[in-house]
CSV table of C-alpha atoms in Angstrom, one decimal:
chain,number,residue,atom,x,y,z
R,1,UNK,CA,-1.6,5.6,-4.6
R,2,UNK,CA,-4.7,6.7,-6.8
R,3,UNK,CA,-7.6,8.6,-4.4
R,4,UNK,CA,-10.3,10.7,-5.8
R,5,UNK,CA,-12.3,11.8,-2.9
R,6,UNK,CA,-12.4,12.8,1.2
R,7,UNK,CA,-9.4,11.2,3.0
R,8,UNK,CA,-10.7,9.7,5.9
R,9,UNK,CA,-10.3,8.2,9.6
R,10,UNK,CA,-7.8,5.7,8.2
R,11,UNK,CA,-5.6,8.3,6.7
R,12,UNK,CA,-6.0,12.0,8.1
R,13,UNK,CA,-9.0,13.6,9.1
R,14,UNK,CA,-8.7,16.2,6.3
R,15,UNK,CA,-10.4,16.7,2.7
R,16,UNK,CA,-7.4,16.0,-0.3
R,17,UNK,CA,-8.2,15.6,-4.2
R,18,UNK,CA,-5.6,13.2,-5.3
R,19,UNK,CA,-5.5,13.3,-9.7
R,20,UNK,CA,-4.6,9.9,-11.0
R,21,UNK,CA,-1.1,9.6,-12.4
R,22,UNK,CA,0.0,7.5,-15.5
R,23,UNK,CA,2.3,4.8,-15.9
R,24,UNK,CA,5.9,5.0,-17.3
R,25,UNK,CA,7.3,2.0,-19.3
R,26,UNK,CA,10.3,0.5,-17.5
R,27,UNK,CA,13.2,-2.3,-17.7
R,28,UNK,CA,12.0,-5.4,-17.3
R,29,UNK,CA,13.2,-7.1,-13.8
R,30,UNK,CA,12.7,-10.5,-13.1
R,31,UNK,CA,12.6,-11.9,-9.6
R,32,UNK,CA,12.4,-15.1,-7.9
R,33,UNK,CA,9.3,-16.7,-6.6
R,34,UNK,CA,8.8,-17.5,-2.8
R,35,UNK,CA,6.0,-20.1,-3.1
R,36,UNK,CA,6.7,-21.2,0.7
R,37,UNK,CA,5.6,-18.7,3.9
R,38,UNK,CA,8.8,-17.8,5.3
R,39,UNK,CA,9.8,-19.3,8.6
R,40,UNK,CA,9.3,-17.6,12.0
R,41,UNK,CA,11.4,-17.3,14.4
R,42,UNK,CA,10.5,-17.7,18.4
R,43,UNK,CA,12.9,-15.1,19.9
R,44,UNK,CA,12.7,-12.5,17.3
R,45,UNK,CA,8.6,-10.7,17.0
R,46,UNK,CA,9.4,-9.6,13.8
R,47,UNK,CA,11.0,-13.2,12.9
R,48,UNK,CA,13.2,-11.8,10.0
R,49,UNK,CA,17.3,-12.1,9.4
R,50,UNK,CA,18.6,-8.6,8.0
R,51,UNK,CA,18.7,-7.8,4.5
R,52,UNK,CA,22.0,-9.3,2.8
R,53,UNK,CA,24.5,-6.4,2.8
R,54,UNK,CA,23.0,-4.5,5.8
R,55,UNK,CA,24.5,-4.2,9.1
R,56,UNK,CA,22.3,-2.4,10.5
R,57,UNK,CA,21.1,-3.4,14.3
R,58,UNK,CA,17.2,-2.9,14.2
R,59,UNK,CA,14.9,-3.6,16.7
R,60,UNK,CA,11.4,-5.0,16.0
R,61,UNK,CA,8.5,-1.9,16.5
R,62,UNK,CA,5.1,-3.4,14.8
R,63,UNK,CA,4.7,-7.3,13.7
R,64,UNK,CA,1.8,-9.4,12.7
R,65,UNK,CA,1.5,-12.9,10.6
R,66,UNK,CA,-2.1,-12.9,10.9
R,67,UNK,CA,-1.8,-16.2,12.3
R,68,UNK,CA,-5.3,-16.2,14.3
R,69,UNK,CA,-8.7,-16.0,12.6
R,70,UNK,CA,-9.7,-12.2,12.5
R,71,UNK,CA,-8.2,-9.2,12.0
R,72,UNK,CA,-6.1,-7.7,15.5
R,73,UNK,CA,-8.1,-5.0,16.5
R,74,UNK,CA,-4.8,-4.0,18.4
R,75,UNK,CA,-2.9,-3.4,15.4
R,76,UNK,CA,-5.3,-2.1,12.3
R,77,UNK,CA,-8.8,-0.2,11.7
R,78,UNK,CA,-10.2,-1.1,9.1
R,79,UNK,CA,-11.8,1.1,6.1
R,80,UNK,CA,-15.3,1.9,5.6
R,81,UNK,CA,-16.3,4.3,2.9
R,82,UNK,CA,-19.9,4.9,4.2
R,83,UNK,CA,-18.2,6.1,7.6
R,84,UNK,CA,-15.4,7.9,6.0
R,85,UNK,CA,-16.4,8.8,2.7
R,86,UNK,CA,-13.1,7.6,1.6
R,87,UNK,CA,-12.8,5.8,-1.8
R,88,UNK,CA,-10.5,4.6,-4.7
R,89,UNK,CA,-12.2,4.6,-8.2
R,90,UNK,CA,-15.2,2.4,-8.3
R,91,UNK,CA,-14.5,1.0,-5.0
R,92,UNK,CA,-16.6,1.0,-1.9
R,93,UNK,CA,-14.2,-0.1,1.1
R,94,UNK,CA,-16.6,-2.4,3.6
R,95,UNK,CA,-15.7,-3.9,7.0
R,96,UNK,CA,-17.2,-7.3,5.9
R,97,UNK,CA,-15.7,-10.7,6.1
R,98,UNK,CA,-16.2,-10.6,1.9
R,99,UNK,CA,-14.1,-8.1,2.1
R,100,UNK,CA,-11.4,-8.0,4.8
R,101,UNK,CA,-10.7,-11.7,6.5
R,102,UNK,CA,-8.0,-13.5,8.5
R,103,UNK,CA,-7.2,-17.5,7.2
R,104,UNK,CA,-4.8,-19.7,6.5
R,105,UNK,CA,-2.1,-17.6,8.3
R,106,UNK,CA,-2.6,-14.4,6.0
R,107,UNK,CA,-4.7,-11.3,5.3
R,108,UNK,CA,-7.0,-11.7,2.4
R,109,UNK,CA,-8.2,-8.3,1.0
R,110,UNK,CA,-10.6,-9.2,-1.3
R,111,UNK,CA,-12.5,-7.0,-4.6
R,112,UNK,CA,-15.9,-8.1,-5.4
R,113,UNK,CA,-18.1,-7.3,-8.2
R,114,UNK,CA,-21.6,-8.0,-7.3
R,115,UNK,CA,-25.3,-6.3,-7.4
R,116,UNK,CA,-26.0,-2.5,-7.5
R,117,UNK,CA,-24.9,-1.0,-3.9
R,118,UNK,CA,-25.8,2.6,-3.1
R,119,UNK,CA,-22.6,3.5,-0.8
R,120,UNK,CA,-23.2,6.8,1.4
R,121,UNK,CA,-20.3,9.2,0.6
R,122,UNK,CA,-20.7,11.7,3.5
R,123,UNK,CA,-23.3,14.0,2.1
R,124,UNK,CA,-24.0,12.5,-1.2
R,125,UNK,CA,-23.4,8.8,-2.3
R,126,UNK,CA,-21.4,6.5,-4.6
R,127,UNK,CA,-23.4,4.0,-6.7
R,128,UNK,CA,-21.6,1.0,-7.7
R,129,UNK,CA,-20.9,-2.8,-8.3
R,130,UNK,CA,-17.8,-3.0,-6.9
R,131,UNK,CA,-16.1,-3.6,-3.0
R,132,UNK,CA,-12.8,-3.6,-2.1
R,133,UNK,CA,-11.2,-4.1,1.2
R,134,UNK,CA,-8.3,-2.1,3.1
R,135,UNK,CA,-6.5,-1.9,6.4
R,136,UNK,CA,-4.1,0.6,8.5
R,137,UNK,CA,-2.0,1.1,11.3
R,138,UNK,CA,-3.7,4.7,11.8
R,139,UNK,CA,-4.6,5.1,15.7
R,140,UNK,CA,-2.1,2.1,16.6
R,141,UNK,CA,1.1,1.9,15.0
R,142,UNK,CA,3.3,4.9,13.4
R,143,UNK,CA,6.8,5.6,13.0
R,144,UNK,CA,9.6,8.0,11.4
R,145,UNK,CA,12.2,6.3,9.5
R,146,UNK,CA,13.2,2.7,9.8
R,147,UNK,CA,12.2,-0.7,8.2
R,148,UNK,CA,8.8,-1.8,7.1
R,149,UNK,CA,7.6,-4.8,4.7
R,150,UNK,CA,4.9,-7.4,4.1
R,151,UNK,CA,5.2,-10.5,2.7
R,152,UNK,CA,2.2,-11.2,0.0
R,153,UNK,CA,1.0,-12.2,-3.4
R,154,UNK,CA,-1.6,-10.3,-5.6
R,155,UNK,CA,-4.5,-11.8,-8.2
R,156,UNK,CA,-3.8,-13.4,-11.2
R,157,UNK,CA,-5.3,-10.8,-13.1
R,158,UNK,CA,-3.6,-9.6,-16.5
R,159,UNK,CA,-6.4,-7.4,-17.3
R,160,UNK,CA,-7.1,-3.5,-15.8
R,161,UNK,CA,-9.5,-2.6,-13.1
R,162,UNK,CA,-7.6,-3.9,-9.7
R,163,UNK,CA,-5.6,-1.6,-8.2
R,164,UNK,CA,-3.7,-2.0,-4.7
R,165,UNK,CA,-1.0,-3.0,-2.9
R,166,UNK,CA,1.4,-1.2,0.5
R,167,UNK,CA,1.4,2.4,1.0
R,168,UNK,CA,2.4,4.6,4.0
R,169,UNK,CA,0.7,7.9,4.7
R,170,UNK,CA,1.7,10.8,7.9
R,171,UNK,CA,0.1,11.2,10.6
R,172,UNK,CA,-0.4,14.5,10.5
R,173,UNK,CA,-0.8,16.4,7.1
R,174,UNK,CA,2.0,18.8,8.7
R,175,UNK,CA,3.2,20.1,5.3
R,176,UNK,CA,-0.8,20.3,4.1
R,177,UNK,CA,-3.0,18.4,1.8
R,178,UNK,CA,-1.3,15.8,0.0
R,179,UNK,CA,0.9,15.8,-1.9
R,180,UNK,CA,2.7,18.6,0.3
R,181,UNK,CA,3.1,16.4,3.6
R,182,UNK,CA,4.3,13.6,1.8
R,183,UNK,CA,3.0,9.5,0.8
R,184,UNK,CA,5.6,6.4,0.5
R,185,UNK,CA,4.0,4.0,-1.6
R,186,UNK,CA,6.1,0.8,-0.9
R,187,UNK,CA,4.5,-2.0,-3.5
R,188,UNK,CA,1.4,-0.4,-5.6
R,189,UNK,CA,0.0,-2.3,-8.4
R,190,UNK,CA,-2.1,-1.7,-10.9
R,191,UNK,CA,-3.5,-5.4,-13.1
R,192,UNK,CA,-3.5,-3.8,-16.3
R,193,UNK,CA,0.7,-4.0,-16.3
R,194,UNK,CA,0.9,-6.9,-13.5
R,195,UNK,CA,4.5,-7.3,-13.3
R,196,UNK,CA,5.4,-3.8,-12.1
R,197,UNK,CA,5.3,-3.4,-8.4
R,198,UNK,CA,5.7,0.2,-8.1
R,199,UNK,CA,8.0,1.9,-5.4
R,200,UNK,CA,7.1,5.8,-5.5
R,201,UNK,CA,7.4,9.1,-3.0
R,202,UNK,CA,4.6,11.2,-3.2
R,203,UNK,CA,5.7,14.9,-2.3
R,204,UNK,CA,5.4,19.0,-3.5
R,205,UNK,CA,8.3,18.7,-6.6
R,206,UNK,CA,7.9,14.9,-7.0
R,207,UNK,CA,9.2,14.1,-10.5
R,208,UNK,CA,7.4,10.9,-11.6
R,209,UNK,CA,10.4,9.6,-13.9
R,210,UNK,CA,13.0,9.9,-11.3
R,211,UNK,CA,10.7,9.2,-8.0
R,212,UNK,CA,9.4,6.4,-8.8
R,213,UNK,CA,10.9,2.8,-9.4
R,214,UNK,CA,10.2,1.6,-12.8
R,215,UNK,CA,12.3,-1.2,-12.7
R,216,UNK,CA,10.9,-3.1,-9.6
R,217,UNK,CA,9.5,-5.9,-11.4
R,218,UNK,CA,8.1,-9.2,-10.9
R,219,UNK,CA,7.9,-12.3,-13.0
R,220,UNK,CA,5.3,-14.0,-11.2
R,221,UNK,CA,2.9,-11.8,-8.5
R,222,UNK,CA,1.0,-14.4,-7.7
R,223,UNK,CA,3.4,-16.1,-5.5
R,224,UNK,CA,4.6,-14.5,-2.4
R,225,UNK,CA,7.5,-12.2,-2.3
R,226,UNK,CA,8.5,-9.7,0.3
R,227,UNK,CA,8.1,-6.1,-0.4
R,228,UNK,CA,10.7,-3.8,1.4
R,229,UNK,CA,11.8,-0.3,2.3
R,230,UNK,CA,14.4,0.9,4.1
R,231,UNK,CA,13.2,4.7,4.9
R,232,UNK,CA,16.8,7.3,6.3
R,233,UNK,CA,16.5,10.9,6.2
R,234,UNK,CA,19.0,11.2,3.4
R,235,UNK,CA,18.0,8.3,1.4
R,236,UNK,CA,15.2,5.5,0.7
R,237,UNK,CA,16.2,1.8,-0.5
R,238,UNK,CA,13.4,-0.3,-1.8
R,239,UNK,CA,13.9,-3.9,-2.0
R,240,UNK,CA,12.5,-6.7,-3.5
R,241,UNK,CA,13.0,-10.3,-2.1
R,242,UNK,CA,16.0,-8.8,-0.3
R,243,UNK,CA,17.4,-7.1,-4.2
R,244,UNK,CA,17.9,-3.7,-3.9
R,245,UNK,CA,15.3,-2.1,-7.1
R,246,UNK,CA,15.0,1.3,-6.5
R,247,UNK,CA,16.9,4.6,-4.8
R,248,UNK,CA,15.6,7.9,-4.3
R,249,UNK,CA,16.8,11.4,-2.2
R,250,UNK,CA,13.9,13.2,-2.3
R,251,UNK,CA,14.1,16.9,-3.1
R,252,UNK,CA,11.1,19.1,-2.5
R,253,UNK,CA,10.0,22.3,-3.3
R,254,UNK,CA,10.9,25.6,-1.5
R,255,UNK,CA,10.2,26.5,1.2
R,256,UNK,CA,10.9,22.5,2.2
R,257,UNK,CA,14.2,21.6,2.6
R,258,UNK,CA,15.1,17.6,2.9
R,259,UNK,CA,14.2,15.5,4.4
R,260,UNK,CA,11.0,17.4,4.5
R,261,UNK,CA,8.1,16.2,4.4
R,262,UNK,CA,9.4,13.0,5.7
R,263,UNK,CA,10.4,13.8,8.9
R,264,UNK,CA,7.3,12.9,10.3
R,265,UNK,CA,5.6,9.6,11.5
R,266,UNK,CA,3.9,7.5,8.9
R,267,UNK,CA,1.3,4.8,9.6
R,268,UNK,CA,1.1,1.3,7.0
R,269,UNK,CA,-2.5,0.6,4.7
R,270,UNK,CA,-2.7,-2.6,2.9
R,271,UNK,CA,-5.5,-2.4,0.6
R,272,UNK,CA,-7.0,-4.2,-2.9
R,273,UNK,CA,-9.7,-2.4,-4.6
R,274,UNK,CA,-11.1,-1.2,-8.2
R,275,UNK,CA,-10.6,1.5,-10.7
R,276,UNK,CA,-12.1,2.1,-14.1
R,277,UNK,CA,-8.8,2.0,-16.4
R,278,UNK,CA,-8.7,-0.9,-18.0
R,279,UNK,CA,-11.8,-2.5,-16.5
R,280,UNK,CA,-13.0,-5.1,-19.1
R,281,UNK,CA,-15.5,-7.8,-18.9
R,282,UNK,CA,-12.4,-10.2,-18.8
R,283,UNK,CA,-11.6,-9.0,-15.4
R,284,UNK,CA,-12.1,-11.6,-12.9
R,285,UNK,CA,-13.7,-11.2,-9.6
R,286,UNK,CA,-13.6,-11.6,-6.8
R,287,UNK,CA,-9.6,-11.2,-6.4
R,288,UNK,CA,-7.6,-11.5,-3.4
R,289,UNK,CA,-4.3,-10.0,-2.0
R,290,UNK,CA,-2.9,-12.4,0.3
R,291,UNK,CA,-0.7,-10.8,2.8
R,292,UNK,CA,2.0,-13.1,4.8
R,293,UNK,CA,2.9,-10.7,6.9
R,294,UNK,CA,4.0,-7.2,8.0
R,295,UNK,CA,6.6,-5.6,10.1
R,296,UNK,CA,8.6,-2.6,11.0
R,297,UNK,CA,11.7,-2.2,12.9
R,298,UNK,CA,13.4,0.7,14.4
């Protein structure tokens, strides 16, 4: 996950300079579309069948299908960069219904270009055309190994400048500043190369050609699909529509030893937002990820 300033409330209370990593080409992976939202089921709270293949017997820790009409205050806190001083590129995060809203049975993060804002970074400030919106778990919901997904589509955009997706980040920054303690980005994506839907772990001796999923494609974003991982201490799976894309064993520097740095609890952020790369006047705004769901299991 690009970041280029403070982390804040929503992630850890602690400064971190992220640098901006580049894209790899990769295989080409088509998947199926899901144009219906998936059916729920009364008895179970995370209303999901197991993934084909795995027997494993998990028990439902964190769901919500946004099915009311505002965000659960129970469940996420949402970002706000002139509290937090947090952004991503261009991007001023707001808690505004233009921004972050609850319809139609999803979450709908929207980015916005519109007039000149002056948004208060801490001590100085960000000046900029651009919102975005993003949500997290932090302060409600966190967890060390199991199952987590969401269900959602991103914008039609096949130009750059919109940048998001589902990410996990610790608790605690036990390790240190990032990248030492660790990030589990579960479905990033970047429009500029809108059919990857990036798996990566974020860690002290990540190699980006071999920790990060190049193949987890998608033949059509915009319809819904269901963006999985599987998190063990010997081993993440990450799965697309139930297909397995992507396997990694993290191994990070010394003095770490596996499954260092995650071994801790890590809390879910959905967010959609705006970076410079590849930002054209063809890009389209305002553009919305649509999330179905999301859900963790033990």
């Amino acid at each position: 996950m690009l970041r280029t300033t403070r982390l804040a409330r929503l992630l850890v209370p602690a400064a971190a300079l992220v640098a901006a990593a580049g894209l790899a080409p990769g295989a080409a992976a088509s998947r199926r579309s899901e144009t219906a939202p998936a059916p729920r089921a009364a008895t179970d709270p995370c209303a999901a069948a197991p993934l084909e293949g795995d027997t494993t017997s998990w028990t439902c820790t964190f769901s919500d299908d946004f099915d009311g009409t505002s965000l659960d205050g129970s469940k996420w806190i949402v970002q706000e960069t002139s509290e937090t001083g947090f952004r991503t590129g261009r991007t001023c995060y707001r808690n505004s219904p233009e921004n972050v809203a609850v319809r139609d049975g999803s979450l709908v993060l929207t980015a916005r270009k519109g007039r000149w804002v002056k948004c208060t970074v801490r001590m100085s400030w960000l000046r900029t055309r651009f919102t975005g919106g993003m949500v997290g778990t932090r302060g409600h919901f966190a967890q060390t190994y199991g199952r987590f997904e969401v269900r959602a589509k991103f914008p039609p955009a096949r130009t750059g400048g919109l940048h998001g997706g589902f990410w996990m980040y610790p608790l605690e920054e036990t390790y240190g500043d990032w990248p030492d303690s660790g990030e589990i980005d579960v479905a990033e994506w970047w429009s500029y190369e809108p059919d990857l839907v990036l798996p990566s772990l974020h860690f002290d001796g990540r190699d980006p050609d071999v920790d990060s999923g190049w193949d987890c494609r998608v033949a059509d974003v915009t319809a819904f699909h269901t963006y999985t991982v599987v998190w063990q201490p010997a081993v993440f799976r990450f799965f697309i529509d139930g297909e397995l894309c992507f396997t990694r064993s993290p191994t990070p520097e010394h003095p770490l030893r596996a499954p260092q740095p995650f071994d801790r609890d890590f809390h879910m952020i959905l967010n959609l937002g705006v970076l410079t790369q590849g930002l054209t006047w063809r890009t389209r705004f305002p553009a919305e990820l649509h999330v179905d769901h999301a859900r963790a299991w033990r």
